[in-house]
CSV table of C-alpha atoms in Angstrom, one decimal:
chain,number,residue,atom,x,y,z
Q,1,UNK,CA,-5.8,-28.6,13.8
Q,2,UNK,CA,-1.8,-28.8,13.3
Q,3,UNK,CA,-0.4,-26.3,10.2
Q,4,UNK,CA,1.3,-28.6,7.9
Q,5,UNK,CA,5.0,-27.6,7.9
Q,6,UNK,CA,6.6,-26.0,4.6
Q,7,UNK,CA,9.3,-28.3,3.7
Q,8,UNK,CA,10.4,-26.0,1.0
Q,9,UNK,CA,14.4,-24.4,1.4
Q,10,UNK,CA,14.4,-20.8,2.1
Q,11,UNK,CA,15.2,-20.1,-1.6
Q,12,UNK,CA,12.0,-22.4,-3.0
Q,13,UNK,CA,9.8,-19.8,-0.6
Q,14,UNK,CA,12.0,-16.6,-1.8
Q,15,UNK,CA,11.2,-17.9,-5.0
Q,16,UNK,CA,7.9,-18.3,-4.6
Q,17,UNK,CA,7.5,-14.9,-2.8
Q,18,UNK,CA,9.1,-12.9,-5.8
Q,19,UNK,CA,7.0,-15.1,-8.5
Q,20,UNK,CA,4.1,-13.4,-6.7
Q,21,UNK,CA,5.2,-9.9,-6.6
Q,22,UNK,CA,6.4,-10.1,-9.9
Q,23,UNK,CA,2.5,-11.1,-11.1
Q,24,UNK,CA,1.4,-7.9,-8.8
Q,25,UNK,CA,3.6,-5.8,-10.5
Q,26,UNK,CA,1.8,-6.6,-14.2
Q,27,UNK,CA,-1.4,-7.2,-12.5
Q,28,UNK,CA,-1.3,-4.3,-10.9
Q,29,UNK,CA,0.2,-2.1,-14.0
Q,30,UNK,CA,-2.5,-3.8,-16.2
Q,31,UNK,CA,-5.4,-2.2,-13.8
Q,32,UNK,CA,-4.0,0.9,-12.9
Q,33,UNK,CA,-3.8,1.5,-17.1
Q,34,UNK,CA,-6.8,0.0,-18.1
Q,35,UNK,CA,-8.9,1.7,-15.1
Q,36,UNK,CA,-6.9,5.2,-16.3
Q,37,UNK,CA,-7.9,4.4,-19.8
Q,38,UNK,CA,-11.5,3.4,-18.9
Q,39,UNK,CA,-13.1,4.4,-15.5
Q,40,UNK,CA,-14.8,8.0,-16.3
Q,41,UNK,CA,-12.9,9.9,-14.0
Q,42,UNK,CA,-12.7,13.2,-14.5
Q,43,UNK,CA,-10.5,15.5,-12.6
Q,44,UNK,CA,-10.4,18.4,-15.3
Q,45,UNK,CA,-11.9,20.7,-12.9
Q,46,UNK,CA,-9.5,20.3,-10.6
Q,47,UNK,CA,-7.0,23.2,-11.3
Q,48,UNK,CA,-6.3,24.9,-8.2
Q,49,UNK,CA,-4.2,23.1,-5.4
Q,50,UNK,CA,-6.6,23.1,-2.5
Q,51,UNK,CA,-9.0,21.1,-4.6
Q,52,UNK,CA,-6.7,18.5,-6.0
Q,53,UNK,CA,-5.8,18.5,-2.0
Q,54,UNK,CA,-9.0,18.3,-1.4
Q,55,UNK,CA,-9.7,15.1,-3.2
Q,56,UNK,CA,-6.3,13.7,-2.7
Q,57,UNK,CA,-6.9,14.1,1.1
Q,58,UNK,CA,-10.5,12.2,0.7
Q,59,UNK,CA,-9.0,9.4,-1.1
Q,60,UNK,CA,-6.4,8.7,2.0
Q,61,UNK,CA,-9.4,8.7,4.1
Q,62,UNK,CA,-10.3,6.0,2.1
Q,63,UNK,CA,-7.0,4.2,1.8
Q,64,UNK,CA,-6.7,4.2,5.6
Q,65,UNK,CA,-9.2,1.8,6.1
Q,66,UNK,CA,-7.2,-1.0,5.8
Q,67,UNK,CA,-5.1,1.0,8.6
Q,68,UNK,CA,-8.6,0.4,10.3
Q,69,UNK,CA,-9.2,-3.5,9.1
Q,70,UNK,CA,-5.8,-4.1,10.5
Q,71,UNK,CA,-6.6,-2.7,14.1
Q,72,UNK,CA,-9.6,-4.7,14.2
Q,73,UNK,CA,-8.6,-7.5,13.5
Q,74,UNK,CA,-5.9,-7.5,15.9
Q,75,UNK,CA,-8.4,-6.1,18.6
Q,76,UNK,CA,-10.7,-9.3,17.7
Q,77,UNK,CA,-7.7,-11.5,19.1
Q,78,UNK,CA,-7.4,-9.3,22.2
Q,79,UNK,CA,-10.7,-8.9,23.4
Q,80,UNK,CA,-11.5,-12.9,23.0
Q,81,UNK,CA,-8.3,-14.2,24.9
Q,82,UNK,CA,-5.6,-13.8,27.4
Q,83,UNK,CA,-3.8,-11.3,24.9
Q,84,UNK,CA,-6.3,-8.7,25.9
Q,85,UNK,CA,-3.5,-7.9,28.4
Q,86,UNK,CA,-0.3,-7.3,26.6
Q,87,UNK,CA,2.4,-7.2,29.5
Q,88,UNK,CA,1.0,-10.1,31.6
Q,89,UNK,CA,-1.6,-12.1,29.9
Q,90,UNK,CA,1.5,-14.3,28.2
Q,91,UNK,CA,-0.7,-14.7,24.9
Q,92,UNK,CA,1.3,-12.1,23.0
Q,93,UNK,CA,1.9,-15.0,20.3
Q,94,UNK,CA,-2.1,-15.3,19.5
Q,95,UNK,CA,-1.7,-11.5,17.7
Q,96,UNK,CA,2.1,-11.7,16.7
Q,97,UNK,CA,0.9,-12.3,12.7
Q,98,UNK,CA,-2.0,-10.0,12.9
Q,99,UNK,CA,0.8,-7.3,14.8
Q,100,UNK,CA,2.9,-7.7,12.0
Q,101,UNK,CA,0.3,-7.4,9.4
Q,102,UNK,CA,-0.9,-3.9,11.2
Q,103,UNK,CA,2.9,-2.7,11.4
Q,104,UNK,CA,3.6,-3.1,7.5
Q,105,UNK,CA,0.3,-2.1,6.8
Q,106,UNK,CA,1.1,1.4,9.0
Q,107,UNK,CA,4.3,1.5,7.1
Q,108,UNK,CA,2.9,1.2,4.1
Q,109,UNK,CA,0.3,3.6,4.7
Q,110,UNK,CA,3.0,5.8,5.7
Q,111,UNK,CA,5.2,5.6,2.5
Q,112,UNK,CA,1.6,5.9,0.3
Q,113,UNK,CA,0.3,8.7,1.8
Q,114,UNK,CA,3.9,11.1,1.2
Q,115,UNK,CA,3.8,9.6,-2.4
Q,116,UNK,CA,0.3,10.9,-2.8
Q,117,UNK,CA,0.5,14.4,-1.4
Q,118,UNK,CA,3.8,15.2,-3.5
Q,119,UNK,CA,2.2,13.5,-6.4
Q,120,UNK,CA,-0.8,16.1,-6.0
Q,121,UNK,CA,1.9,19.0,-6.1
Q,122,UNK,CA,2.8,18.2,-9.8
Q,123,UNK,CA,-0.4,16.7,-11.1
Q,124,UNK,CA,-2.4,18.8,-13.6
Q,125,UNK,CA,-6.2,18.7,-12.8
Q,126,UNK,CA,-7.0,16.2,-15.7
Q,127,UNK,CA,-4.2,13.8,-14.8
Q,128,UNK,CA,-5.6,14.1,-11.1
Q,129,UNK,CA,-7.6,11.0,-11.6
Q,130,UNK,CA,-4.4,8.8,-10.9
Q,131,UNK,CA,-5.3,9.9,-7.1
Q,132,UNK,CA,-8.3,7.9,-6.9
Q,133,UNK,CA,-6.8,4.7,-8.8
Q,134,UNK,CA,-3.8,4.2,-6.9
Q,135,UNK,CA,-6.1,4.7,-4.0
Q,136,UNK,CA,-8.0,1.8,-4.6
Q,137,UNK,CA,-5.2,-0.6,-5.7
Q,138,UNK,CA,-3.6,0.5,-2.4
Q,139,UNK,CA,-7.2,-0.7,-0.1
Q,140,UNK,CA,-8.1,-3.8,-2.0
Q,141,UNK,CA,-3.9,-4.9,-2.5
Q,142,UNK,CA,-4.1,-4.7,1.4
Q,143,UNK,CA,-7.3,-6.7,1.7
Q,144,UNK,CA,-5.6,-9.2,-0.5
Q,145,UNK,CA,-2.1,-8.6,2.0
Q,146,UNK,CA,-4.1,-9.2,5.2
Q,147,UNK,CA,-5.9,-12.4,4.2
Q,148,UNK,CA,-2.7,-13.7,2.3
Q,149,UNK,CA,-0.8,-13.2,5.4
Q,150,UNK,CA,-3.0,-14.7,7.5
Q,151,UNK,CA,-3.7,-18.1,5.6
Q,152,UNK,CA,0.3,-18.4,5.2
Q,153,UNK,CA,2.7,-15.9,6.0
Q,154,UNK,CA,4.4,-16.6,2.5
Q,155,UNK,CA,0.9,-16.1,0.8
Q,156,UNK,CA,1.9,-12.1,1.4
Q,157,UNK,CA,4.2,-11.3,-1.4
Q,158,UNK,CA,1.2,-10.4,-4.3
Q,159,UNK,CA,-0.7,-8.3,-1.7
Q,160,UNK,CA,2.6,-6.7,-0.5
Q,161,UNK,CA,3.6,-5.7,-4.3
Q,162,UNK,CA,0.8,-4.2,-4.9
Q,163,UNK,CA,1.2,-1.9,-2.5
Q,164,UNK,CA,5.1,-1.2,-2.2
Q,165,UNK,CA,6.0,-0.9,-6.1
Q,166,UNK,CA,3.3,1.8,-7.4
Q,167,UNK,CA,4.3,3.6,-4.0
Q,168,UNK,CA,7.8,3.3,-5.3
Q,169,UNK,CA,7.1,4.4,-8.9
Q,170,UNK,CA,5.1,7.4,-7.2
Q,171,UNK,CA,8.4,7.9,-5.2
Q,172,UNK,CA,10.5,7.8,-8.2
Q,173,UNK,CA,8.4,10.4,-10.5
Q,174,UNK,CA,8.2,12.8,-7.6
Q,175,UNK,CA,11.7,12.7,-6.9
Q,176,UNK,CA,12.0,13.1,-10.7
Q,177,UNK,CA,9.8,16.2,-10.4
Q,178,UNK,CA,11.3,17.7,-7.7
Q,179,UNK,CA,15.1,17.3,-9.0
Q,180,UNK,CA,14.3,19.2,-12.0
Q,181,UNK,CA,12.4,21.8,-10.8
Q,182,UNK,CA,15.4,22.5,-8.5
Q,183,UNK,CA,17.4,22.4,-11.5
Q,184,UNK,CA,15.7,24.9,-13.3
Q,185,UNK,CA,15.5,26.9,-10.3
Q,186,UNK,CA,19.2,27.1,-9.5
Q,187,UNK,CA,21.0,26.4,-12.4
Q,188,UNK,CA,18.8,27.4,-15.7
Protein backbone atom coordinates (compact mmCIF):
# COMPACT_ATOMS: atom_id res chain seq x y z
CA UNK A 1 0.00 0.00 0.00
CA UNK A 2 1.67 3.48 -1.17
CA UNK A 3 1.32 6.53 1.73
CA UNK A 4 -0.51 9.24 0.13
CA UNK A 5 1.85 12.22 -0.13
CA UNK A 6 1.08 15.45 2.07
CA UNK A 7 0.76 18.11 -0.40
CA UNK A 8 0.57 20.66 2.31
CA UNK A 9 3.63 23.61 2.40
CA UNK A 10 5.82 23.33 5.20
CA UNK A 11 3.96 26.10 6.97
CA UNK A 12 0.24 24.35 6.51
CA UNK A 13 2.13 21.23 8.49
CA UNK A 14 3.90 23.80 11.10
CA UNK A 15 0.62 25.04 11.45
CA UNK A 16 -1.04 22.12 11.90
CA UNK A 17 1.67 20.82 14.30
CA UNK A 18 1.31 23.87 16.72
CA UNK A 19 -2.67 23.76 16.47
CA UNK A 20 -2.06 20.34 18.10
CA UNK A 21 0.25 21.20 20.79
CA UNK A 22 -1.58 24.23 21.54
CA UNK A 23 -4.91 21.66 22.26
CA UNK A 24 -2.31 19.51 24.58
CA UNK A 25 -1.31 22.36 26.41
CA UNK A 26 -5.29 23.03 27.67
CA UNK A 27 -6.05 19.51 27.40
CA UNK A 28 -3.36 18.67 29.33
CA UNK A 29 -3.72 21.76 32.00
CA UNK A 30 -7.54 20.82 32.13
CA UNK A 31 -6.58 17.10 33.55
CA UNK A 32 -3.69 17.81 35.47
CA UNK A 33 -6.25 20.40 37.48
CA UNK A 34 -9.23 18.56 37.46
CA UNK A 35 -7.35 15.16 38.47
CA UNK A 36 -5.49 17.48 41.40
CA UNK A 37 -8.88 18.74 42.33
CA UNK A 38 -10.60 15.27 42.12
CA UNK A 39 -8.50 12.01 42.26
CA UNK A 40 -8.27 11.21 46.17
CA UNK A 41 -4.72 11.39 46.38
CA UNK A 42 -3.36 11.86 49.38
CA UNK A 43 0.27 12.57 50.00
CA UNK A 44 -0.24 14.34 53.61
CA UNK A 45 1.84 11.73 55.09
CA UNK A 46 4.47 12.27 53.20
CA UNK A 47 6.71 14.78 55.23
CA UNK A 48 10.10 13.53 55.36
CA UNK A 49 12.27 13.50 52.02
CA UNK A 50 13.10 9.84 51.68
CA UNK A 51 9.41 9.19 51.39
CA UNK A 52 8.35 11.77 48.97
CA UNK A 53 11.64 10.12 47.18
CA UNK A 54 10.28 7.20 47.76
CA UNK A 55 7.09 7.65 45.90
CA UNK A 56 8.58 10.12 43.43
CA UNK A 57 11.11 7.37 42.55
CA UNK A 58 8.05 4.62 42.06
CA UNK A 59 6.20 6.88 39.92
CA UNK A 60 9.43 7.15 37.29
CA UNK A 61 9.44 3.49 37.41
CA UNK A 62 6.19 3.88 36.02
CA UNK A 63 6.84 6.65 33.64
CA UNK A 64 9.61 4.63 32.09
CA UNK A 65 7.51 2.35 30.53
CA UNK A 66 7.00 4.06 27.65
CA UNK A 67 11.06 4.16 27.70
CA UNK A 68 10.16 0.29 27.59
CA UNK A 69 7.13 0.46 24.81
CA UNK A 70 9.52 2.31 22.68
CA UNK A 71 12.39 -0.40 22.80
CA UNK A 72 9.90 -2.95 21.87
CA UNK A 73 8.57 -1.76 19.43
CA UNK A 74 11.68 -1.00 17.74
CA UNK A 75 13.03 -4.59 18.67
CA UNK A 76 9.67 -5.99 16.89
CA UNK A 77 11.11 -4.38 13.50
CA UNK A 78 14.57 -5.98 14.18
CA UNK A 79 13.86 -9.27 15.03
CA UNK A 80 11.26 -9.82 11.95
CA UNK A 81 13.59 -8.39 9.17
CA UNK A 82 16.96 -7.73 7.71
CA UNK A 83 17.36 -4.69 10.29
CA UNK A 84 18.02 -7.22 12.96
CA UNK A 85 21.61 -6.49 11.82
CA UNK A 86 22.25 -2.82 12.14
CA UNK A 87 25.73 -2.33 10.29
CA UNK A 88 25.09 -4.76 7.40
CA UNK A 89 21.59 -5.96 7.01
CA UNK A 90 20.91 -2.43 4.79
CA UNK A 91 17.21 -2.28 6.43
CA UNK A 92 18.20 0.50 8.85
CA UNK A 93 15.15 2.55 7.11
CA UNK A 94 12.38 -0.19 8.37
CA UNK A 95 13.23 1.23 12.27
CA UNK A 96 14.36 4.89 11.28
CA UNK A 97 10.56 6.26 12.65
CA UNK A 98 10.35 3.91 15.42
CA UNK A 99 14.45 5.01 16.29
CA UNK A 100 13.32 8.46 16.36
CA UNK A 101 10.32 7.80 18.38
CA UNK A 102 12.66 5.84 21.12
CA UNK A 103 15.32 8.81 20.98
CA UNK A 104 12.67 11.70 21.89
CA UNK A 105 10.97 9.48 24.02
CA UNK A 106 14.70 8.92 26.02
CA UNK A 107 15.04 12.65 25.90
CA UNK A 108 12.07 13.23 27.14
CA UNK A 109 12.30 10.82 29.78
CA UNK A 110 15.41 12.46 30.56
CA UNK A 111 14.23 16.07 30.97
CA UNK A 112 10.99 14.56 33.12
CA UNK A 113 12.70 12.69 35.36
CA UNK A 114 15.29 15.90 36.58
CA UNK A 115 11.97 17.90 36.71
CA UNK A 116 10.49 15.45 39.05
CA UNK A 117 13.29 14.75 41.51
CA UNK A 118 13.90 18.74 41.97
CA UNK A 119 10.17 19.10 42.20
CA UNK A 120 10.19 16.48 45.10
CA UNK A 121 12.88 18.81 46.89
CA UNK A 122 10.32 21.68 47.33
CA UNK A 123 7.01 19.86 47.50
CA UNK A 124 5.28 19.75 50.91
CA UNK A 125 3.89 16.25 51.58
CA UNK A 126 0.20 17.28 50.79
CA UNK A 127 1.11 18.93 47.52
CA UNK A 128 3.15 15.65 46.73
CA UNK A 129 0.26 14.29 44.82
CA UNK A 130 1.34 16.40 41.74
CA UNK A 131 4.09 13.44 41.54
CA UNK A 132 1.74 10.85 40.56
CA UNK A 133 -0.33 13.15 38.04
CA UNK A 134 2.23 14.44 35.96
CA UNK A 135 3.35 10.81 35.99
CA UNK A 136 0.62 9.64 34.24
CA UNK A 137 0.05 12.50 31.76
CA UNK A 138 3.82 11.87 30.98
CA UNK A 139 2.92 7.58 30.10
CA UNK A 140 -0.31 7.94 28.37
CA UNK A 141 0.96 11.61 26.39
CA UNK A 142 3.65 9.08 25.11
CA UNK A 143 1.35 6.33 24.22
CA UNK A 144 -0.62 8.98 22.40
CA UNK A 145 3.25 10.26 20.91
CA UNK A 146 4.24 6.74 19.73
CA UNK A 147 0.96 5.85 17.83
CA UNK A 148 0.73 9.57 16.49
CA UNK A 149 4.09 9.19 15.15
CA UNK A 150 3.73 6.19 13.69
CA UNK A 151 0.38 6.66 11.66
CA UNK A 152 2.02 10.13 10.38
CA UNK A 153 5.00 11.66 11.54
CA UNK A 154 3.09 15.08 11.71
CA UNK A 155 0.29 13.29 13.84
CA UNK A 156 3.19 13.82 16.84
CA UNK A 157 2.78 17.36 17.94
CA UNK A 158 -0.43 16.60 20.68
CA UNK A 159 1.51 13.60 22.10
CA UNK A 160 4.77 15.63 22.09
CA UNK A 161 3.13 18.65 24.07
CA UNK A 162 1.98 16.77 26.43
CA UNK A 163 4.99 15.71 27.42
CA UNK A 164 7.49 18.71 26.81
CA UNK A 165 5.36 21.75 28.30
CA UNK A 166 4.31 20.38 31.97
CA UNK A 167 8.18 19.27 31.95
CA UNK A 168 8.92 22.82 31.08
CA UNK A 169 6.48 24.36 33.65
CA UNK A 170 8.15 21.80 36.21
CA UNK A 171 11.52 23.27 34.89
CA UNK A 172 10.42 26.72 35.39
CA UNK A 173 8.92 26.44 39.09
CA UNK A 174 12.04 24.64 40.18
CA UNK A 175 14.33 26.99 38.79
CA UNK A 176 11.94 29.56 40.54
CA UNK A 177 12.54 27.63 43.75
CA UNK A 178 16.00 27.26 43.60
CA UNK A 179 16.80 31.12 42.62
CA UNK A 180 15.18 32.23 45.66
CA UNK A 181 16.34 30.05 48.02
CA UNK A 182 19.78 31.12 46.88
CA UNK A 183 18.65 34.51 47.30
CA UNK A 184 17.71 34.27 50.65
CA UNK A 185 20.73 32.40 51.37
CA UNK A 186 23.24 34.89 50.13
CA UNK A 187 21.82 38.06 50.08
CA UNK A 188 18.85 38.26 52.91
Amino acid sequence: MKKLEDKRTWQEKKAGIQGDVAISVVISALVFISSYLFLPIDTSHLKELPDRLALTISCLFVSSFSVLMGIYLVGQIRGNSNAIDPVNGGAENLVDVRNRILRNTTEQFILHVMAMLTLTLFLEGTSMKVIPILSGIFLIARVIYQFGYMSSPMKRGYGFGSTFFPTILVYAYCTFCIVTKLMKIYFV
